[in-house]
């Protein structure tokens, strides 16, 4: 009797432990400070095959012209609700404060991959441009239309100022120690490590500080959010 009760007890105990563990994970997500760092990995953990996803070869004429010239004429525009709009070449971006990090990318389609990213710290660029007090979100306008046609709606995404100022939020120009390739978002793509994959805008054309999304496309703050995905995709 005592033994079976004990066995039963330990079974219940295991079940409780399992559910307590998932509860802890859920609770941790709720209470984990927004500025906590995403885990970083060792160079030996970099995925040999990091899957390119979504757009992998933009067809827009303005993008093709820049690509043909090795992005020498590319200028990143930072505008909207800023005191000092910026237009920066890739060389100028490389001269700005930067960060290098090895992180895990997490796509809603159910795959992950670890990669090394280096890029300009978004917080420093926003300080340089000087956000106006009304600015609440940072919008990333991209070159690509997911339909691979020239006139389809272009990809865009947005994040709030907590993610924009997060220390691991960078505009990446290198991946795994090499210049960022076209499939992964050349010449410049966002890494916002506390968010799911679709928030990481590739092929960034222009950055706009805004107070709301009402004036942009479907008004939900992103290409996929306009099509039903959550705008906030924190992990
Ligand atoms: N401009 C643009 N950015 C994008 C996408 C896209 O189609 N266009 N796809 C998103 C999705 S769903 C994912 S998972 C990642 C994929 O990044 P990768 O190609 O480096 O794997 O890019 C994101 N950023
Ligand atoms: Mo994704």
PDB file of C-alpha atoms and ligand atoms in Angstrom:
ATOM      1  CA  UNK A   1       0.000   0.000   0.000  1.00  0.00           C
ATOM      2  CA  UNK A   2       2.688   2.408   1.113  1.00  0.00           C
ATOM      3  CA  UNK A   3       4.787   1.536  -1.930  1.00  0.00           C
ATOM      4  CA  UNK A   4       1.998   2.036  -4.421  1.00  0.00           C
ATOM      5  CA  UNK A   5       1.075   5.310  -2.815  1.00  0.00           C
ATOM      6  CA  UNK A   6       4.693   6.294  -3.071  1.00  0.00           C
ATOM      7  CA  UNK A   7       4.845   5.256  -6.733  1.00  0.00           C
ATOM      8  CA  UNK A   8       1.686   7.113  -7.436  1.00  0.00           C
ATOM      9  CA  UNK A   9       3.108  10.056  -5.565  1.00  0.00           C
ATOM     10  CA  UNK A  10       6.277  10.097  -7.609  1.00  0.00           C
ATOM     11  CA  UNK A  11       4.286   9.920 -10.840  1.00  0.00           C
ATOM     12  CA  UNK A  12       2.211  12.859  -9.768  1.00  0.00           C
ATOM     13  CA  UNK A  13       5.414  14.520  -8.710  1.00  0.00           C
ATOM     14  CA  UNK A  14       6.926  14.119 -12.178  1.00  0.00           C
ATOM     15  CA  UNK A  15       3.811  15.468 -13.837  1.00  0.00           C
ATOM     16  CA  UNK A  16       3.762  18.422 -11.466  1.00  0.00           C
ATOM     17  CA  UNK A  17       7.418  19.062 -12.154  1.00  0.00           C
ATOM     18  CA  UNK A  18       6.850  19.042 -15.930  1.00  0.00           C
ATOM     19  CA  UNK A  19       3.935  21.430 -15.736  1.00  0.00           C
ATOM     20  CA  UNK A  20       5.776  23.610 -13.234  1.00  0.00           C
ATOM     21  CA  UNK A  21       8.635  23.822 -15.703  1.00  0.00           C
ATOM     22  CA  UNK A  22       6.459  25.072 -18.566  1.00  0.00           C
ATOM     23  CA  UNK A  23       4.760  27.414 -16.146  1.00  0.00           C
ATOM     24  CA  UNK A  24       8.147  28.781 -15.087  1.00  0.00           C
ATOM     25  CA  UNK A  25       9.071  29.337 -18.732  1.00  0.00           C
ATOM     26  CA  UNK A  26       5.824  31.188 -19.404  1.00  0.00           C
ATOM     27  CA  UNK A  27       6.203  33.234 -16.214  1.00  0.00           C
ATOM     28  CA  UNK A  28       9.819  33.988 -17.042  1.00  0.00           C
ATOM     29  CA  UNK A  29       8.758  35.396 -20.406  1.00  0.00           C
ATOM     30  CA  UNK A  30       6.252  37.587 -18.648  1.00  0.00           C
ATOM     31  CA  UNK A  31       8.674  38.925 -16.057  1.00  0.00           C
ATOM     32  CA  UNK A  32      11.943  38.833 -18.002  1.00  0.00           C
ATOM     33  CA  UNK A  33      12.917  42.488 -18.334  1.00  0.00           C
ATOM     34  CA  UNK A  34      12.525  43.759 -21.897  1.00  0.00           C
ATOM     35  CA  UNK A  35      16.166  44.831 -21.928  1.00  0.00           C
ATOM     36  CA  UNK A  36      17.526  41.407 -20.899  1.00  0.00           C
ATOM     37  CA  UNK A  37      20.038  40.057 -23.398  1.00  0.00           C
ATOM     38  CA  UNK A  38      19.137  37.162 -25.705  1.00  0.00           C
ATOM     39  CA  UNK A  39      21.467  34.168 -25.232  1.00  0.00           C
ATOM     40  CA  UNK A  40      24.741  34.328 -27.160  1.00  0.00           C
ATOM     41  CA  UNK A  41      26.642  31.298 -28.461  1.00  0.00           C
ATOM     42  CA  UNK A  42      30.167  30.169 -29.256  1.00  0.00           C
ATOM     43  CA  UNK A  43      31.751  30.267 -32.707  1.00  0.00           C
ATOM     44  CA  UNK A  44      31.642  26.436 -32.761  1.00  0.00           C
ATOM     45  CA  UNK A  45      27.843  26.577 -32.528  1.00  0.00           C
ATOM     46  CA  UNK A  46      27.296  28.608 -35.721  1.00  0.00           C
ATOM     47  CA  UNK A  47      24.907  26.738 -38.057  1.00  0.00           C
ATOM     48  CA  UNK A  48      26.654  25.504 -41.212  1.00  0.00           C
ATOM     49  CA  UNK A  49      23.445  26.065 -43.198  1.00  0.00           C
ATOM     50  CA  UNK A  50      21.519  29.158 -42.142  1.00  0.00           C
ATOM     51  CA  UNK A  51      18.348  29.021 -44.222  1.00  0.00           C
ATOM     52  CA  UNK A  52      17.547  32.219 -46.132  1.00  0.00           C
ATOM     53  CA  UNK A  53      13.803  32.833 -45.862  1.00  0.00           C
ATOM     54  CA  UNK A  54      11.049  35.061 -47.248  1.00  0.00           C
ATOM     55  CA  UNK A  55      12.474  37.277 -49.972  1.00  0.00           C
ATOM     56  CA  UNK A  56      15.870  36.037 -51.040  1.00  0.00           C
ATOM     57  CA  UNK A  57      16.499  38.008 -54.250  1.00  0.00           C
ATOM     58  CA  UNK A  58      14.583  41.293 -54.529  1.00  0.00           C
ATOM     59  CA  UNK A  59      13.373  42.273 -57.996  1.00  0.00           C
ATOM     60  CA  UNK A  60      12.738  46.007 -57.494  1.00  0.00           C
ATOM     61  CA  UNK A  61      14.490  48.219 -60.074  1.00  0.00           C
ATOM     62  CA  UNK A  62      16.031  50.546 -57.451  1.00  0.00           C
ATOM     63  CA  UNK A  63      17.465  47.549 -55.609  1.00  0.00           C
ATOM     64  CA  UNK A  64      18.850  45.942 -58.776  1.00  0.00           C
ATOM     65  CA  UNK A  65      20.594  49.209 -59.712  1.00  0.00           C
ATOM     66  CA  UNK A  66      22.301  49.406 -56.302  1.00  0.00           C
ATOM     67  CA  UNK A  67      23.204  45.712 -56.366  1.00  0.00           C
ATOM     68  CA  UNK A  68      24.765  46.047 -59.841  1.00  0.00           C
ATOM     69  CA  UNK A  69      27.211  48.550 -58.363  1.00  0.00           C
ATOM     70  CA  UNK A  70      28.086  46.487 -55.278  1.00  0.00           C
ATOM     71  CA  UNK A  71      25.910  48.847 -53.168  1.00  0.00           C
ATOM     72  CA  UNK A  72      28.517  51.637 -53.525  1.00  0.00           C
ATOM     73  CA  UNK A  73      25.675  54.159 -54.051  1.00  0.00           C
ATOM     74  CA  UNK A  74      23.546  52.833 -51.205  1.00  0.00           C
ATOM     75  CA  UNK A  75      22.570  55.424 -48.615  1.00  0.00           C
ATOM     76  CA  UNK A  76      20.578  54.576 -45.517  1.00  0.00           C
ATOM     77  CA  UNK A  77      18.048  57.295 -44.775  1.00  0.00           C
ATOM     78  CA  UNK A  78      16.970  57.886 -41.188  1.00  0.00           C
ATOM     79  CA  UNK A  79      14.083  60.328 -41.037  1.00  0.00           C
ATOM     80  CA  UNK A  80      10.575  60.939 -39.767  1.00  0.00           C
ATOM     81  CA  UNK A  81      10.338  62.289 -36.214  1.00  0.00           C
ATOM     82  CA  UNK A  82      14.034  63.124 -35.822  1.00  0.00           C
ATOM     83  CA  UNK A  83      15.870  66.400 -35.280  1.00  0.00           C
ATOM     84  CA  UNK A  84      18.694  65.658 -37.741  1.00  0.00           C
ATOM     85  CA  UNK A  85      17.787  63.357 -40.677  1.00  0.00           C
ATOM     86  CA  UNK A  86      20.738  61.183 -41.720  1.00  0.00           C
ATOM     87  CA  UNK A  87      21.919  59.754 -45.046  1.00  0.00           C
ATOM     88  CA  UNK A  88      24.727  57.270 -44.493  1.00  0.00           C
ATOM     89  CA  UNK A  89      26.829  55.219 -46.873  1.00  0.00           C
ATOM     90  CA  UNK A  90      27.912  51.719 -45.898  1.00  0.00           C
ATOM     91  CA  UNK A  91      31.419  53.020 -45.157  1.00  0.00           C
ATOM     92  CA  UNK A  92      29.927  55.635 -42.843  1.00  0.00           C
ATOM     93  CA  UNK A  93      27.760  52.979 -41.171  1.00  0.00           C
ATOM     94  CA  UNK A  94      30.847  50.819 -40.624  1.00  0.00           C
ATOM     95  CA  UNK A  95      32.541  53.756 -38.887  1.00  0.00           C
ATOM     96  CA  UNK A  96      29.686  54.058 -36.348  1.00  0.00           C
ATOM     97  CA  UNK A  97      29.554  52.268 -32.947  1.00  0.00           C
ATOM     98  CA  UNK A  98      29.079  48.560 -33.642  1.00  0.00           C
ATOM     99  CA  UNK A  99      28.446  45.216 -31.998  1.00  0.00           C
ATOM    100  CA  UNK A 100      29.221  41.612 -32.910  1.00  0.00           C
ATOM    101  CA  UNK A 101      27.064  38.763 -31.601  1.00  0.00           C
ATOM    102  CA  UNK A 102      26.333  35.081 -32.157  1.00  0.00           C
ATOM    103  CA  UNK A 103      22.610  34.487 -31.666  1.00  0.00           C
ATOM    104  CA  UNK A 104      19.792  32.093 -32.495  1.00  0.00           C
ATOM    105  CA  UNK A 105      17.261  33.119 -35.125  1.00  0.00           C
ATOM    106  CA  UNK A 106      13.758  31.774 -34.489  1.00  0.00           C
ATOM    107  CA  UNK A 107      11.252  31.684 -37.383  1.00  0.00           C
ATOM    108  CA  UNK A 108       7.519  31.107 -36.811  1.00  0.00           C
ATOM    109  CA  UNK A 109       7.672  28.450 -39.509  1.00  0.00           C
ATOM    110  CA  UNK A 110       9.384  26.274 -36.895  1.00  0.00           C
ATOM    111  CA  UNK A 111      13.108  26.388 -37.623  1.00  0.00           C
ATOM    112  CA  UNK A 112      16.042  28.038 -35.862  1.00  0.00           C
ATOM    113  CA  UNK A 113      19.620  28.790 -36.871  1.00  0.00           C
ATOM    114  CA  UNK A 114      22.639  30.261 -35.120  1.00  0.00           C
ATOM    115  CA  UNK A 115      24.638  32.954 -36.858  1.00  0.00           C
ATOM    116  CA  UNK A 116      27.211  35.629 -36.144  1.00  0.00           C
ATOM    117  CA  UNK A 117      26.177  39.185 -36.924  1.00  0.00           C
ATOM    118  CA  UNK A 118      28.038  42.450 -36.878  1.00  0.00           C
ATOM    119  CA  UNK A 119      26.503  45.802 -37.460  1.00  0.00           C
ATOM    120  CA  UNK A 120      25.878  49.357 -36.369  1.00  0.00           C
ATOM    121  CA  UNK A 121      24.126  49.811 -33.044  1.00  0.00           C
ATOM    122  CA  UNK A 122      20.675  51.204 -33.730  1.00  0.00           C
ATOM    123  CA  UNK A 123      20.598  53.103 -30.416  1.00  0.00           C
ATOM    124  CA  UNK A 124      23.704  55.120 -31.370  1.00  0.00           C
ATOM    125  CA  UNK A 125      22.242  55.992 -34.788  1.00  0.00           C
ATOM    126  CA  UNK A 126      18.993  57.119 -33.191  1.00  0.00           C
ATOM    127  CA  UNK A 127      20.941  59.293 -30.752  1.00  0.00           C
ATOM    128  CA  UNK A 128      22.860  60.797 -33.651  1.00  0.00           C
ATOM    129  CA  UNK A 129      19.615  61.607 -35.484  1.00  0.00           C
ATOM    130  CA  UNK A 130      17.962  62.825 -32.271  1.00  0.00           C
ATOM    131  CA  UNK A 131      14.511  61.321 -31.749  1.00  0.00           C
ATOM    132  CA  UNK A 132      11.769  63.859 -31.201  1.00  0.00           C
ATOM    133  CA  UNK A 133       9.673  63.349 -28.051  1.00  0.00           C
ATOM    134  CA  UNK A 134       6.627  62.256 -30.109  1.00  0.00           C
ATOM    135  CA  UNK A 135       8.524  59.324 -31.661  1.00  0.00           C
ATOM    136  CA  UNK A 136       7.180  55.997 -30.368  1.00  0.00           C
ATOM    137  CA  UNK A 137       8.190  53.433 -32.997  1.00  0.00           C
ATOM    138  CA  UNK A 138      10.946  52.827 -35.518  1.00  0.00           C
ATOM    139  CA  UNK A 139       9.789  51.647 -38.950  1.00  0.00           C
ATOM    140  CA  UNK A 140      12.056  49.800 -41.386  1.00  0.00           C
ATOM    141  CA  UNK A 141      11.076  50.245 -45.033  1.00  0.00           C
ATOM    142  CA  UNK A 142      12.546  47.527 -47.241  1.00  0.00           C
ATOM    143  CA  UNK A 143      13.348  47.200 -50.950  1.00  0.00           C
ATOM    144  CA  UNK A 144      11.616  43.891 -51.590  1.00  0.00           C
ATOM    145  CA  UNK A 145       8.083  42.972 -52.494  1.00  0.00           C
ATOM    146  CA  UNK A 146       7.405  39.412 -51.331  1.00  0.00           C
ATOM    147  CA  UNK A 147       5.447  38.791 -54.517  1.00  0.00           C
ATOM    148  CA  UNK A 148       8.783  39.174 -56.372  1.00  0.00           C
ATOM    149  CA  UNK A 149       7.077  41.661 -58.659  1.00  0.00           C
ATOM    150  CA  UNK A 150       8.213  45.220 -59.067  1.00  0.00           C
ATOM    151  CA  UNK A 151       4.985  46.863 -57.964  1.00  0.00           C
ATOM    152  CA  UNK A 152       3.795  44.601 -55.104  1.00  0.00           C
ATOM    153  CA  UNK A 153       3.593  46.059 -51.584  1.00  0.00           C
ATOM    154  CA  UNK A 154       7.081  46.251 -50.141  1.00  0.00           C
ATOM    155  CA  UNK A 155       8.113  44.523 -46.942  1.00  0.00           C
ATOM    156  CA  UNK A 156       8.281  46.676 -43.849  1.00  0.00           C
ATOM    157  CA  UNK A 157       8.454  46.136 -40.101  1.00  0.00           C
ATOM    158  CA  UNK A 158       8.544  48.187 -36.923  1.00  0.00           C
ATOM    159  CA  UNK A 159       9.672  47.944 -33.310  1.00  0.00           C
ATOM    160  CA  UNK A 160       9.134  50.041 -30.204  1.00  0.00           C
ATOM    161  CA  UNK A 161      11.840  52.147 -28.573  1.00  0.00           C
ATOM    162  CA  UNK A 162      12.659  49.487 -25.972  1.00  0.00           C
ATOM    163  CA  UNK A 163      13.672  47.041 -28.703  1.00  0.00           C
ATOM    164  CA  UNK A 164      15.205  49.835 -30.797  1.00  0.00           C
ATOM    165  CA  UNK A 165      17.476  50.797 -27.887  1.00  0.00           C
ATOM    166  CA  UNK A 166      18.233  47.208 -26.834  1.00  0.00           C
ATOM    167  CA  UNK A 167      22.019  46.623 -26.814  1.00  0.00           C
ATOM    168  CA  UNK A 168      21.733  43.660 -29.235  1.00  0.00           C
ATOM    169  CA  UNK A 169      19.647  45.572 -31.782  1.00  0.00           C
ATOM    170  CA  UNK A 170      21.931  46.237 -34.734  1.00  0.00           C
ATOM    171  CA  UNK A 171      21.799  47.020 -38.447  1.00  0.00           C
ATOM    172  CA  UNK A 172      23.897  44.108 -39.636  1.00  0.00           C
ATOM    173  CA  UNK A 173      26.269  44.446 -42.592  1.00  0.00           C
ATOM    174  CA  UNK A 174      28.286  41.248 -41.950  1.00  0.00           C
ATOM    175  CA  UNK A 175      27.178  37.662 -41.319  1.00  0.00           C
ATOM    176  CA  UNK A 176      29.498  34.885 -40.110  1.00  0.00           C
ATOM    177  CA  UNK A 177      32.507  37.141 -40.707  1.00  0.00           C
ATOM    178  CA  UNK A 178      31.668  37.950 -44.331  1.00  0.00           C
ATOM    179  CA  UNK A 179      29.875  40.805 -46.051  1.00  0.00           C
ATOM    180  CA  UNK A 180      26.122  40.158 -45.803  1.00  0.00           C
ATOM    181  CA  UNK A 181      24.920  38.359 -48.924  1.00  0.00           C
ATOM    182  CA  UNK A 182      21.795  39.097 -50.950  1.00  0.00           C
ATOM    183  CA  UNK A 183      19.785  36.064 -49.707  1.00  0.00           C
ATOM    184  CA  UNK A 184      20.169  37.257 -46.090  1.00  0.00           C
ATOM    185  CA  UNK A 185      19.318  40.915 -46.722  1.00  0.00           C
ATOM    186  CA  UNK A 186      22.240  42.815 -48.286  1.00  0.00           C
ATOM    187  CA  UNK A 187      23.383  45.441 -47.831  1.00  0.00           C
ATOM    188  CA  UNK A 188      21.754  45.986 -44.417  1.00  0.00           C
ATOM    189  CA  UNK A 189      19.327  44.023 -42.268  1.00  0.00           C
ATOM    190  CA  UNK A 190      17.958  44.337 -38.786  1.00  0.00           C
ATOM    191  CA  UNK A 191      18.865  42.011 -35.923  1.00  0.00           C
ATOM    192  CA  UNK A 192      16.429  42.440 -33.055  1.00  0.00           C
ATOM    193  CA  UNK A 193      17.307  39.442 -30.958  1.00  0.00           C
ATOM    194  CA  UNK A 194      14.354  39.389 -28.537  1.00  0.00           C
ATOM    195  CA  UNK A 195      11.873  39.075 -31.428  1.00  0.00           C
ATOM    196  CA  UNK A 196      10.819  36.357 -33.890  1.00  0.00           C
ATOM    197  CA  UNK A 197      12.317  36.125 -37.375  1.00  0.00           C
ATOM    198  CA  UNK A 198       9.794  38.156 -39.333  1.00  0.00           C
ATOM    199  CA  UNK A 199      10.609  41.280 -37.279  1.00  0.00           C
ATOM    200  CA  UNK A 200      14.223  41.179 -38.585  1.00  0.00           C
ATOM    201  CA  UNK A 201      13.736  43.395 -41.651  1.00  0.00           C
ATOM    202  CA  UNK A 202      16.143  42.573 -44.493  1.00  0.00           C
ATOM    203  CA  UNK A 203      17.047  44.868 -47.433  1.00  0.00           C
ATOM    204  CA  UNK A 204      16.538  48.040 -45.370  1.00  0.00           C
ATOM    205  CA  UNK A 205      15.933  51.056 -47.599  1.00  0.00           C
ATOM    206  CA  UNK A 206      14.870  53.696 -45.124  1.00  0.00           C
ATOM    207  CA  UNK A 207      14.229  54.075 -41.398  1.00  0.00           C
ATOM    208  CA  UNK A 208      11.403  56.276 -40.166  1.00  0.00           C
ATOM    209  CA  UNK A 209      10.613  57.338 -36.596  1.00  0.00           C
ATOM    210  CA  UNK A 210       6.827  57.598 -36.154  1.00  0.00           C
ATOM    211  CA  UNK A 211       4.168  58.216 -33.539  1.00  0.00           C
ATOM    212  CA  UNK A 212       1.731  55.685 -35.032  1.00  0.00           C
ATOM    213  CA  UNK A 213       1.382  53.308 -38.006  1.00  0.00           C
ATOM    214  CA  UNK A 214      -1.895  54.736 -39.281  1.00  0.00           C
ATOM    215  CA  UNK A 215      -0.303  56.256 -42.387  1.00  0.00           C
ATOM    216  CA  UNK A 216       1.665  53.158 -43.391  1.00  0.00           C
ATOM    217  CA  UNK A 217       0.226  50.393 -45.611  1.00  0.00           C
ATOM    218  CA  UNK A 218      -2.361  48.345 -43.650  1.00  0.00           C
ATOM    219  CA  UNK A 219      -1.734  50.355 -40.454  1.00  0.00           C
ATOM    220  CA  UNK A 220      -0.624  47.371 -38.326  1.00  0.00           C
ATOM    221  CA  UNK A 221       3.099  48.143 -38.337  1.00  0.00           C
ATOM    222  CA  UNK A 222       4.396  45.421 -40.641  1.00  0.00           C
ATOM    223  CA  UNK A 223       3.922  43.397 -43.794  1.00  0.00           C
ATOM    224  CA  UNK A 224       2.979  40.241 -41.860  1.00  0.00           C
ATOM    225  CA  UNK A 225       1.121  42.082 -39.065  1.00  0.00           C
ATOM    226  CA  UNK A 226      -1.043  43.619 -41.831  1.00  0.00           C
ATOM    227  CA  UNK A 227      -1.829  39.999 -42.784  1.00  0.00           C
ATOM    228  CA  UNK A 228      -2.764  38.787 -39.291  1.00  0.00           C
ATOM    229  CA  UNK A 229       0.535  38.107 -37.494  1.00  0.00           C
ATOM    230  CA  UNK A 230       1.081  39.615 -34.040  1.00  0.00           C
ATOM    231  CA  UNK A 231       2.878  42.942 -34.195  1.00  0.00           C
ATOM    232  CA  UNK A 232       4.668  42.141 -30.911  1.00  0.00           C
ATOM    233  CA  UNK A 233       6.574  38.907 -31.445  1.00  0.00           C
ATOM    234  CA  UNK A 234       8.811  38.863 -28.359  1.00  0.00           C
ATOM    235  CA  UNK A 235      10.797  35.739 -27.449  1.00  0.00           C
TER     236      UNK A 235
HETATM  237  N1  LIG B   1      12.636  42.545 -46.273  1.00  0.00           N
HETATM  238  C1  LIG B   1      12.339  41.332 -45.782  1.00  0.00           C
HETATM  239  N2  LIG B   1      12.729  41.040 -44.536  1.00  0.00           N
HETATM  240  C2  LIG B   1      12.436  39.823 -44.016  1.00  0.00           C
HETATM  241  C3  LIG B   1      11.680  38.861 -44.722  1.00  0.00           C
HETATM  242  C4  LIG B   1      11.276  39.209 -46.042  1.00  0.00           C
HETATM  243  O1  LIG B   1      10.634  38.427 -46.762  1.00  0.00           O
HETATM  244  N3  LIG B   1      11.625  40.458 -46.528  1.00  0.00           N
HETATM  245  N4  LIG B   1      11.383  37.642 -44.132  1.00  0.00           N
HETATM  246  C5  LIG B   1      11.463  37.568 -42.676  1.00  0.00           C
HETATM  247  C6  LIG B   1      11.427  36.236 -42.120  1.00  0.00           C
HETATM  248  S1  LIG B   1       9.913  35.467 -41.989  1.00  0.00           S
HETATM  249  C7  LIG B   1      12.540  35.633 -41.605  1.00  0.00           C
HETATM  250  S2  LIG B   1      12.479  34.136 -40.808  1.00  0.00           S
HETATM  251  C8  LIG B   1      13.858  36.258 -41.760  1.00  0.00           C
HETATM  252  C9  LIG B   1      14.780  35.306 -42.501  1.00  0.00           C
HETATM  253  O2  LIG B   1      16.094  35.799 -42.481  1.00  0.00           O
HETATM  254  P1  LIG B   1      17.192  35.005 -43.284  1.00  0.00           P
HETATM  255  O3  LIG B   1      16.826  35.063 -44.738  1.00  0.00           O
HETATM  256  O4  LIG B   1      18.492  35.640 -42.962  1.00  0.00           O
HETATM  257  O5  LIG B   1      17.119  33.571 -42.789  1.00  0.00           O
HETATM  258  O6  LIG B   1      13.820  37.480 -42.454  1.00  0.00           O
HETATM  259  C10 LIG B   1      12.716  38.271 -42.155  1.00  0.00           C
HETATM  260  N5  LIG B   1      12.892  39.553 -42.762  1.00  0.00           N
HETATM  261 MO1  LIG B   2      10.235  33.770 -40.472  1.00  0.00          MO
END
